[in-house]
Short mmCIF file of C-alpha atoms in Angstrom, two decimals:
data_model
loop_
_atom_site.label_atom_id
_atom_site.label_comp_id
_atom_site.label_asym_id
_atom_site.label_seq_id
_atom_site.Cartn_x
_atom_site.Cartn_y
_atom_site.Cartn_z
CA UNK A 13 10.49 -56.94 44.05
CA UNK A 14 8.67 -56.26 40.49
CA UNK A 15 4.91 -56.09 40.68
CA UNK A 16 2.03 -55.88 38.61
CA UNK A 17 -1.43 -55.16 38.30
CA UNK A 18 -3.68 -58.10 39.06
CA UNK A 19 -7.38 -57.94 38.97
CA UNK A 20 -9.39 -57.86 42.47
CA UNK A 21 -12.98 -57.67 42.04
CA UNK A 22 -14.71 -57.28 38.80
CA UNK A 23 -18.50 -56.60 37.91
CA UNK A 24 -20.10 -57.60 34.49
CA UNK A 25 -22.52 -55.53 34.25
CA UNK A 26 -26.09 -56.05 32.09
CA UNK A 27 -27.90 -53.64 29.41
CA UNK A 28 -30.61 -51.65 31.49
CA UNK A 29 -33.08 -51.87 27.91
CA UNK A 30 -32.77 -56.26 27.69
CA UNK A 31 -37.03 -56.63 27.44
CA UNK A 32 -36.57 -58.93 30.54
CA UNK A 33 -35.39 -58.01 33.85
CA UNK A 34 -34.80 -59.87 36.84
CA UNK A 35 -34.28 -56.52 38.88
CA UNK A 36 -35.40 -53.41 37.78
CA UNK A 37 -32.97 -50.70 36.02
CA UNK A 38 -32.53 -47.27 37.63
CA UNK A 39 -30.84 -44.23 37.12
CA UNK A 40 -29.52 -41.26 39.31
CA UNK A 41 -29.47 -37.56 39.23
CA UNK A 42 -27.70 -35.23 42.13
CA UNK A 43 -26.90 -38.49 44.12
CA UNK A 44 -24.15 -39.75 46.21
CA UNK A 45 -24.25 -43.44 45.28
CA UNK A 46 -22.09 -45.54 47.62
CA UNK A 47 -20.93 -49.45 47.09
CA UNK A 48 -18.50 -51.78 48.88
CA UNK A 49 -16.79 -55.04 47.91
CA UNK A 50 -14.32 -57.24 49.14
CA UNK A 51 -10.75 -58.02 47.85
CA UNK A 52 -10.03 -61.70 47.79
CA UNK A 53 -5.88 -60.67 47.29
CA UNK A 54 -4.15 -57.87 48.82
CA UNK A 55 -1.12 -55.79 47.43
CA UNK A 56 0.90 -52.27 47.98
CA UNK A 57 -1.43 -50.29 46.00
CA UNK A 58 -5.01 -50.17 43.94
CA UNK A 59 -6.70 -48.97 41.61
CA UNK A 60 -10.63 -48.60 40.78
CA UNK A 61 -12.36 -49.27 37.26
CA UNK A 62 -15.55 -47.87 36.48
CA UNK A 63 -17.88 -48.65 33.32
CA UNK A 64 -20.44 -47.74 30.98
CA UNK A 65 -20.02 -50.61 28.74
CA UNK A 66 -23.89 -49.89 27.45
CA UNK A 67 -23.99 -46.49 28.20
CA UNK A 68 -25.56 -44.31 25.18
CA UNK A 69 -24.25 -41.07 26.87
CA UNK A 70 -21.03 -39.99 29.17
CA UNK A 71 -21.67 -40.41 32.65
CA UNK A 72 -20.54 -37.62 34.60
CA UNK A 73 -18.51 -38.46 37.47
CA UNK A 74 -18.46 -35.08 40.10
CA UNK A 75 -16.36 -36.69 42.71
CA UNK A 76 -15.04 -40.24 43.35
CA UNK A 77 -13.99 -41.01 46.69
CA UNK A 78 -12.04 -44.58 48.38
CA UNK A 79 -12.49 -45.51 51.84
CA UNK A 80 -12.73 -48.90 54.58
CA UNK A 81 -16.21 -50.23 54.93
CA UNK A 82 -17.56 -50.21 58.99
CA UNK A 83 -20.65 -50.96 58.61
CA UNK A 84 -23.72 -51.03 55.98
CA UNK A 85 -23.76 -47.38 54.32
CA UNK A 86 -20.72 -46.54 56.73
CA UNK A 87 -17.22 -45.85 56.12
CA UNK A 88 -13.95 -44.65 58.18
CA UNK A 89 -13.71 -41.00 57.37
CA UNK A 90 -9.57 -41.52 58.47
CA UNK A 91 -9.08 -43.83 55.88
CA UNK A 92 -10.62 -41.87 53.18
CA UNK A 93 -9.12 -40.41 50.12
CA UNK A 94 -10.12 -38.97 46.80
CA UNK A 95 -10.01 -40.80 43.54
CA UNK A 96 -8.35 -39.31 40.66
CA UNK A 97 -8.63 -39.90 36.97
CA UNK A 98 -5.59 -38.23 35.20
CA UNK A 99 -4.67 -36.42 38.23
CA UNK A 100 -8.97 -34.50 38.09
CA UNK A 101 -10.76 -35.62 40.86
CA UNK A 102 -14.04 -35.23 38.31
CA UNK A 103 -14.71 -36.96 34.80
CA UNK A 104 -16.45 -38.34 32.57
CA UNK A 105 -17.07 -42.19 31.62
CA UNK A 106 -17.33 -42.32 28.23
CA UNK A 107 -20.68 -44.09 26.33
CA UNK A 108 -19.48 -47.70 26.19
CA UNK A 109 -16.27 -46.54 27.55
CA UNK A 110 -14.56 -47.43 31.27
CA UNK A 111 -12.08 -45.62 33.12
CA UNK A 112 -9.38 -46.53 35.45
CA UNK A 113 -8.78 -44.38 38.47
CA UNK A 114 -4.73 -43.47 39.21
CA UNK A 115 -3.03 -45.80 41.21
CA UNK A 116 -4.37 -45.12 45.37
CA UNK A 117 -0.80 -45.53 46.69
CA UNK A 118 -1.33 -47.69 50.00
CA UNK A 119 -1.46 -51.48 50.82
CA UNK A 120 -4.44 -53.00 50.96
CA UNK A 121 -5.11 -57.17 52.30
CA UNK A 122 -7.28 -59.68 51.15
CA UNK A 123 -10.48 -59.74 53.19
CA UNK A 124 -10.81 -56.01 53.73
CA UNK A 125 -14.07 -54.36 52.62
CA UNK A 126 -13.84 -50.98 50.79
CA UNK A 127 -16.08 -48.78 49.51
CA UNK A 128 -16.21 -46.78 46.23
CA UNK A 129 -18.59 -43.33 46.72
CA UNK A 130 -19.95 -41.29 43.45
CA UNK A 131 -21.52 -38.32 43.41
CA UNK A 132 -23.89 -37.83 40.42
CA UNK A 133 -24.70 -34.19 39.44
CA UNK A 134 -26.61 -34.97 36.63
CA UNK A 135 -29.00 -37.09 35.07
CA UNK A 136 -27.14 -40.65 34.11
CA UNK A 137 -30.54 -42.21 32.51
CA UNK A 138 -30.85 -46.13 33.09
CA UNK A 139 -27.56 -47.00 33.74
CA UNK A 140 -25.55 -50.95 32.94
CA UNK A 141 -25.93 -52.40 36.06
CA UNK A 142 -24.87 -55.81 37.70
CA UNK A 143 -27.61 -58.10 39.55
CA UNK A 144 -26.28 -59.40 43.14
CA UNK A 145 -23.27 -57.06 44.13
CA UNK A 146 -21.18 -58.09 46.62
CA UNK A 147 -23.51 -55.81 49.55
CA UNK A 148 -26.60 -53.51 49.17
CA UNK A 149 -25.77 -49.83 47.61
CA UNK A 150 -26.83 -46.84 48.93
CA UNK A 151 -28.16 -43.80 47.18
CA UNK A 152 -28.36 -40.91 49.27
CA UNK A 153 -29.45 -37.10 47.62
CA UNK A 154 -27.16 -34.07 47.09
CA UNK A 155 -23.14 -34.46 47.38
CA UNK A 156 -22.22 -36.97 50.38
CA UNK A 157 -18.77 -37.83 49.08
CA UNK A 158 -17.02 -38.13 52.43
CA UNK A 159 -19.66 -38.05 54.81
CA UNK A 160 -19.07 -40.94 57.24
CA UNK A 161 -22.65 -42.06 56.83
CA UNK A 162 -25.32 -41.06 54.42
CA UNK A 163 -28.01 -39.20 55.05
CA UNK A 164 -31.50 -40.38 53.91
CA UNK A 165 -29.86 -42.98 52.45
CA UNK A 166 -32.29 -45.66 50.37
CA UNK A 167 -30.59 -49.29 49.39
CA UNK A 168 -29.91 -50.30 46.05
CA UNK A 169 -30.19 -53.64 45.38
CA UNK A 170 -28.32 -54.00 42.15
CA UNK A 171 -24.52 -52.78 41.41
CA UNK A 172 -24.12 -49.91 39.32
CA UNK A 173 -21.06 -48.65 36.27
CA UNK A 174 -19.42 -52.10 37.47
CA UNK A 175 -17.17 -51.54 39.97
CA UNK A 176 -13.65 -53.20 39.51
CA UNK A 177 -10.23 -53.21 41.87
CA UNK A 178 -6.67 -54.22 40.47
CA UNK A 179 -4.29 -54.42 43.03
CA UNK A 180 -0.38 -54.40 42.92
CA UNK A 181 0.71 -57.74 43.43
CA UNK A 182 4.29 -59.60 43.26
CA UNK A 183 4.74 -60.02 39.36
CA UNK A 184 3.96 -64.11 39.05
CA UNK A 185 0.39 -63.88 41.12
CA UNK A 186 -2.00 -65.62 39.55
CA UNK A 187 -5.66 -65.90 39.88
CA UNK A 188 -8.76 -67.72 38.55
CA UNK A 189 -11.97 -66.10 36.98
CA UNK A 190 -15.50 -67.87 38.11
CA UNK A 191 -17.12 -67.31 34.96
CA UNK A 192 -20.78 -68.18 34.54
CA UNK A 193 -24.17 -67.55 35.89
CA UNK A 194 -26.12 -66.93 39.37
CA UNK A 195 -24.39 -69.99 40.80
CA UNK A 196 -21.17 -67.56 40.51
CA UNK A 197 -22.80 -64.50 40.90
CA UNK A 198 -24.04 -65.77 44.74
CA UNK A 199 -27.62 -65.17 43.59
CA UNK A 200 -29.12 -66.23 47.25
CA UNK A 201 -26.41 -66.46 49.11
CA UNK A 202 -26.05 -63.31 52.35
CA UNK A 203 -25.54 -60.06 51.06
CA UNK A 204 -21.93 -58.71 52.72
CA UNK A 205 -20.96 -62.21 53.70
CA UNK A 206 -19.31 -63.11 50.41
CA UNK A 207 -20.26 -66.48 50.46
CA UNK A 208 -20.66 -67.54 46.96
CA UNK A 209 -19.20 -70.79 46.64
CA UNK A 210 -15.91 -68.83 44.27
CA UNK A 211 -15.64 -67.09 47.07
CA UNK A 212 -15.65 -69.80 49.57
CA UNK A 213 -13.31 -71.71 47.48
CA UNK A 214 -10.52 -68.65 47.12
CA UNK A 215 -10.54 -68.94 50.81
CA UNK A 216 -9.68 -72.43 50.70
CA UNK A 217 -6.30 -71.53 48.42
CA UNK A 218 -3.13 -71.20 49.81
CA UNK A 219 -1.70 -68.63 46.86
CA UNK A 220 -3.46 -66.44 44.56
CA UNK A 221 -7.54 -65.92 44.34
CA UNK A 222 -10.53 -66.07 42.20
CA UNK A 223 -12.45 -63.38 41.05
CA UNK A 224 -16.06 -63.38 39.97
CA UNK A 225 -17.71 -62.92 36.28
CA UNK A 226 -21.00 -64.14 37.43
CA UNK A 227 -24.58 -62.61 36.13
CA UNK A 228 -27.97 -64.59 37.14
CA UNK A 229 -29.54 -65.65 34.38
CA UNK A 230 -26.64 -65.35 31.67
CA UNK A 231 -26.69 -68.40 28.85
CA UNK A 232 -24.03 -69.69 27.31
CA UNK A 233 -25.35 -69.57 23.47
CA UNK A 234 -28.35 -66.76 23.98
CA UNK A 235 -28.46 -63.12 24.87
CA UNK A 236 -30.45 -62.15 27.89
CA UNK A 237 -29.55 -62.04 30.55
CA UNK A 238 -26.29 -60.42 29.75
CA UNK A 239 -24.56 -61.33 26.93
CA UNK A 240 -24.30 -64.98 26.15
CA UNK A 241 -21.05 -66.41 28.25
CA UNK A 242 -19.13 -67.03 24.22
CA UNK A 243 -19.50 -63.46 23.81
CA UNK A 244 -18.26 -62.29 26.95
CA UNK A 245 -15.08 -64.10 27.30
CA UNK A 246 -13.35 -61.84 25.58
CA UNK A 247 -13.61 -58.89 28.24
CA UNK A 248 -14.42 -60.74 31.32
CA UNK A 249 -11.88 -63.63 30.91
CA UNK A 250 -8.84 -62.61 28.32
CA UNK A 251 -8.93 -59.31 29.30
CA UNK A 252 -8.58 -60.20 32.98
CA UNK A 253 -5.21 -59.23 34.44
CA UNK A 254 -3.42 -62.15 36.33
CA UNK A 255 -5.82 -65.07 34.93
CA UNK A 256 -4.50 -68.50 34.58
CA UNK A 257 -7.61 -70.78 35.37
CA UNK A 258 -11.15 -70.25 34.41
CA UNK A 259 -14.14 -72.39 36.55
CA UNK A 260 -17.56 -72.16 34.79
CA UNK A 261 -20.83 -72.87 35.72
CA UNK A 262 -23.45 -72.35 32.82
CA UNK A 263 -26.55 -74.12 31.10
CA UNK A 264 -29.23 -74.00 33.73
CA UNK A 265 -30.73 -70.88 32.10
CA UNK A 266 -30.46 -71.99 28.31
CA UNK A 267 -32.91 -74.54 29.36
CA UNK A 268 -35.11 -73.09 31.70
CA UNK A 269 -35.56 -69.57 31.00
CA UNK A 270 -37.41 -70.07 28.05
CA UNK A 271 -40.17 -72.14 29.40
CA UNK A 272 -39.71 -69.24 32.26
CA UNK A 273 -40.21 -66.38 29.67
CA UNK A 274 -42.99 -67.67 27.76
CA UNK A 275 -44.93 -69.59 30.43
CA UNK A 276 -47.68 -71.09 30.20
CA UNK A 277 -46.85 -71.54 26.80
CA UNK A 278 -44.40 -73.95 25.87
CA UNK A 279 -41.15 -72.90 23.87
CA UNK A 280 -38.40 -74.42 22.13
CA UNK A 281 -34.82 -75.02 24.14
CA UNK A 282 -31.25 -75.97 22.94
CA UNK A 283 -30.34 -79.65 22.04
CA UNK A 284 -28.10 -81.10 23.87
CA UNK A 285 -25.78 -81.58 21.16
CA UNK A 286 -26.42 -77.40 20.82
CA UNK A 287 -25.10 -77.14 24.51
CA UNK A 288 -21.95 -79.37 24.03
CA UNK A 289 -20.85 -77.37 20.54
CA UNK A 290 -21.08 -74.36 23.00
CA UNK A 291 -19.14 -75.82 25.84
CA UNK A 292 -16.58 -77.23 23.36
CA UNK A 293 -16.10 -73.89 21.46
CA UNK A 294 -15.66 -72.13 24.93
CA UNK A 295 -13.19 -74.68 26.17
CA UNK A 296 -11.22 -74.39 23.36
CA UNK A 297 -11.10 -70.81 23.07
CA UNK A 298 -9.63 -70.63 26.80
CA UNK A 299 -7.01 -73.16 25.99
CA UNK A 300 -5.89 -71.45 22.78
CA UNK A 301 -5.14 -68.71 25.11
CA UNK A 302 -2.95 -70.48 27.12
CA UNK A 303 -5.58 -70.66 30.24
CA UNK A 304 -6.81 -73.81 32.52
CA UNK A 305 -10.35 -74.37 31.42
CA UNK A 306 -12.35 -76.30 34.21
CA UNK A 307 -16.08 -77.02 33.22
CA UNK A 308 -18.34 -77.91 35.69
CA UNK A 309 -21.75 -80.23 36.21
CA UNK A 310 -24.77 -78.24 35.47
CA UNK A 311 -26.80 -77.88 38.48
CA UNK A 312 -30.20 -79.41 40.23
CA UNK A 313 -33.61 -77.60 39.64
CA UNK A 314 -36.25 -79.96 40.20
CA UNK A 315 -39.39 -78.57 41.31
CA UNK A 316 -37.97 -74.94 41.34
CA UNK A 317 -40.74 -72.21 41.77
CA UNK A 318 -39.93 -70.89 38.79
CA UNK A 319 -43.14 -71.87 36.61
CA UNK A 320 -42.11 -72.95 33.29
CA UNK A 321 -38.60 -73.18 34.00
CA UNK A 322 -38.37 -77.01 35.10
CA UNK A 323 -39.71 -79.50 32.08
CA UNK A 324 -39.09 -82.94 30.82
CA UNK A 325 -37.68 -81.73 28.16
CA UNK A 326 -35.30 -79.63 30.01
CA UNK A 327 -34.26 -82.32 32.56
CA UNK A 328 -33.76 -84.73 29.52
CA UNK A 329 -31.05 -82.16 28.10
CA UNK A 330 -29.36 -81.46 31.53
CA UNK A 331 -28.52 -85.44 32.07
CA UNK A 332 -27.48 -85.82 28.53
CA UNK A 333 -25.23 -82.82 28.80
CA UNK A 334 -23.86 -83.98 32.23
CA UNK A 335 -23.46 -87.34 31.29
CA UNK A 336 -21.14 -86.09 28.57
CA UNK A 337 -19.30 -83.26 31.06
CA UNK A 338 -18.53 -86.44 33.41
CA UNK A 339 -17.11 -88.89 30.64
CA UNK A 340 -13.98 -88.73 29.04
CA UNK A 341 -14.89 -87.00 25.70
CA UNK A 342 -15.28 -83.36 27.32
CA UNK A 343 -12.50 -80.32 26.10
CA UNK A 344 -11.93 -79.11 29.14
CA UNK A 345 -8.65 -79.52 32.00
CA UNK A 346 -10.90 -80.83 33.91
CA UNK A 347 -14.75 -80.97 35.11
CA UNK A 348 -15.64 -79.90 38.46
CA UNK A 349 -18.95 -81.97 39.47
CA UNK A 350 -21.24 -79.08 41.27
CA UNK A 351 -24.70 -81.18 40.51
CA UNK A 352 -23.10 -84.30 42.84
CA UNK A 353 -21.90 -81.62 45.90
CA UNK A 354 -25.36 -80.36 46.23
CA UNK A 355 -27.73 -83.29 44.95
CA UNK A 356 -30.27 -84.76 46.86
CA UNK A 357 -29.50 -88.41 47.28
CA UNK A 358 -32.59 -89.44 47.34
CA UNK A 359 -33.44 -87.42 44.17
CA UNK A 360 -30.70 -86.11 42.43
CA UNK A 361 -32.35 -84.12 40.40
CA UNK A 362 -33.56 -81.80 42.93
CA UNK A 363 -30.94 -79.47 45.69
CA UNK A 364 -30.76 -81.32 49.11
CA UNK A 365 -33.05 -79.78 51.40
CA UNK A 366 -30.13 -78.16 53.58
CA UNK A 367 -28.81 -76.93 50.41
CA UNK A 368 -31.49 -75.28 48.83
CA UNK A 369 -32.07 -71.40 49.34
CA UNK A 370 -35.98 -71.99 49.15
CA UNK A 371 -36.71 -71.61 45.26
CA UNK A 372 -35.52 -75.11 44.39
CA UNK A 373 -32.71 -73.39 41.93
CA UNK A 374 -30.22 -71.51 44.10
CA UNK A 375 -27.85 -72.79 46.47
CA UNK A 376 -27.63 -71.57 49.97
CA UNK A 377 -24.43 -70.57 51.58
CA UNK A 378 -24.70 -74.06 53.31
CA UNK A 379 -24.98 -74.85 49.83
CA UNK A 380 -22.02 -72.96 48.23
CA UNK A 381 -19.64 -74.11 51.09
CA UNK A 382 -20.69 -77.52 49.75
CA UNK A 383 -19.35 -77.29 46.44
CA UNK A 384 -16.44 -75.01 47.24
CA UNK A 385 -15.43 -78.24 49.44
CA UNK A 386 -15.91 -80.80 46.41
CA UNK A 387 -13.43 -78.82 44.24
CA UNK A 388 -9.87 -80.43 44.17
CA UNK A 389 -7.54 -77.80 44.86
CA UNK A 390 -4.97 -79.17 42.75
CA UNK A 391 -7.23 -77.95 39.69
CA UNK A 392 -6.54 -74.29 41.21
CA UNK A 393 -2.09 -74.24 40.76
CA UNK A 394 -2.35 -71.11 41.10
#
């Protein structure tokens, strides 16, 4: 059987000096730092990216290290092994570089949890860093590598030099990137359960999987935060090994975050017509390359906590914009209508009470399981 390499899990990561954060930066210096994900497609072998896309210096790498997740910080010291880059089992990520670890030569399945372990000897700075990881890192002191659980171990809320798995797959596995903001990320869904509504949909497919290009708060025509989603796709879609489709989710933070940013004052927000030139230009980017481009409703934020972030104004662009997304005019293969899965009937333009993770912007994973049940699977021929 001929096989490939098909992407697993990726991480977009974020610039730790954007003048707004959502979650703070860090750094690390003589650290173990230790972070898990989940495959959503299994294969005889893997391998492990790691990146410092916005990295000003190398990032010395003293020790990498694969192993099975038990449980939080834990791992199963029998399952362990080292991770080499060109045969050295330390390296160095270049500044705005990534590198790929050698192939770990053992099957792994979808639905197993791994976890990637760094040690740190030196001083990384503020490092690129992704918002909602799949689980809480750990950062423990000194060199931990192998240890089967950390010592003084502290949690880490945000993802760090954007972890990635490939997997060797049957040659002809295809997958689909989620490609968006929070509402792929997972932003409020349970840490460790992977319930982001992607990932509630892979599990509904019968053949390949999706993987996730998510970042909370990420536009689709302004930097901040994250690059906008036009000038990502090159790297987190195209560049994607194994991608055929491409669901996106994308607009609620083009016009609410500035109201959000400059609140109480009020401040201008894309047209409508701005939006749609966006959407249109990313649809037809993904087609030229051959790819299944499947748009989606922008989502429900009425009366979000968020001050500044719901307006008139704003609400006035969303229904124009999804008016247009659920007509017959639209670029894309299709539209997938999120809004509808998780709108209250009795005000639409607000997330259903059961739905709503408490901010009146976020989904639950009531909520995600919702719209991962709306999507016609027959979108994802995968």
């Amino acid at each position: 059987m001929t096989t490939t390499w098909i992407a697993a899990h990726r991480s977009p990561v974020i610039r730790p000096d954007e003048s707004f954060h959502i979650l703070e930066p860090r750094g690390f210096a003589d650290q173990t730092l230790r972070q898990s994900l989940r495959l959503p497609g299994g294969g005889e072998a893997v391998r492990i990216t790691l990146s410092n896309r916005y990295g000003k210096e190398p990032v010395e790498i003293g020790g990498a290290h694969l192993a099975t997740r038990t449980t939080g910080h834990g791992i199963d010291p029998a399952t362990g092994t080292a991770l080499t880059f060109d045969g050295a089992p330390t390296t160095k990520i270049p500044a705005g570089g990534e590198l790929v670890s050698d192939p770990v030569e053992r099957p792994v399945t979808a639905g197993q949890e791994l976890t990637v372990t760094l040690y740190l000897p030196g001083d990384t700075g503020l490092t690129p860093y992704s918002l909602m990881p799949y689980d809480i890192a750990h950062a423990a002191p000194g060199d931990q590598l192998t240890a089967a659980r950390l010592r003084d171990a502290e949690e880490v809320p945000t993802g760090h030099f954007g972890i990635g798995a490939d997997v060797r797959a049957p040659e002809g596995t295809r997958i689909a990137v989620a490609f968006g903001d929070s509402w792929i990320e997972g932003a409020a869904t349970t840490p460790g359960l992977d319930n982001s509504f992607p990932a509630q949909l892979g599990r509904r497919l019968t053949r390949g999987w999706i993987v996730r290009q998510g970042i909370s708060g990420n536009r689709l025509l302004t930097d901040e935060v994250g690059a906008h989603l036009l000038a990502r796709v090159d790297r987190d879609v195209l560049a994607v090994p194994g991608v055929s489709h491409v669901l996106i989710h994308i607009g609620l933070n083009d016009i609410g975050a500035p109201g959000q940013l400059t609140y109480p004052e009020p401040a201008a927000i894309p047209t409508a017509d701005d939006l749609i030139g966006g959407f249109t230009t990313l649809a037809e980017r993904l087609r030229a390359a051959g790819l299944t481009a499947l748009g989606s409703t922008i989502g429900p934020y009425r009366g979000t906590v968020y001050e500044g972030y719901d307006t008139e104004a704003g609400q006035a662009v969303r229904r124009e914009v999804n008016a247009w997304l659920r007509g017959d005019t639209h670029p894309f293969d299709a539209v997938v209508d999120v809004a509808a899965a998780v709108a209250d009937p009795a005000e639409p333009e607000r997330i259903r009470p059961e739905f709503d993770s408490g901010d009146g912007l976020h989904v639950n994973d009531a909520g995600a399981k919702a719209i991962a049940d709306a999507v016609d699977l027959s979108l994802l021929d995968l």
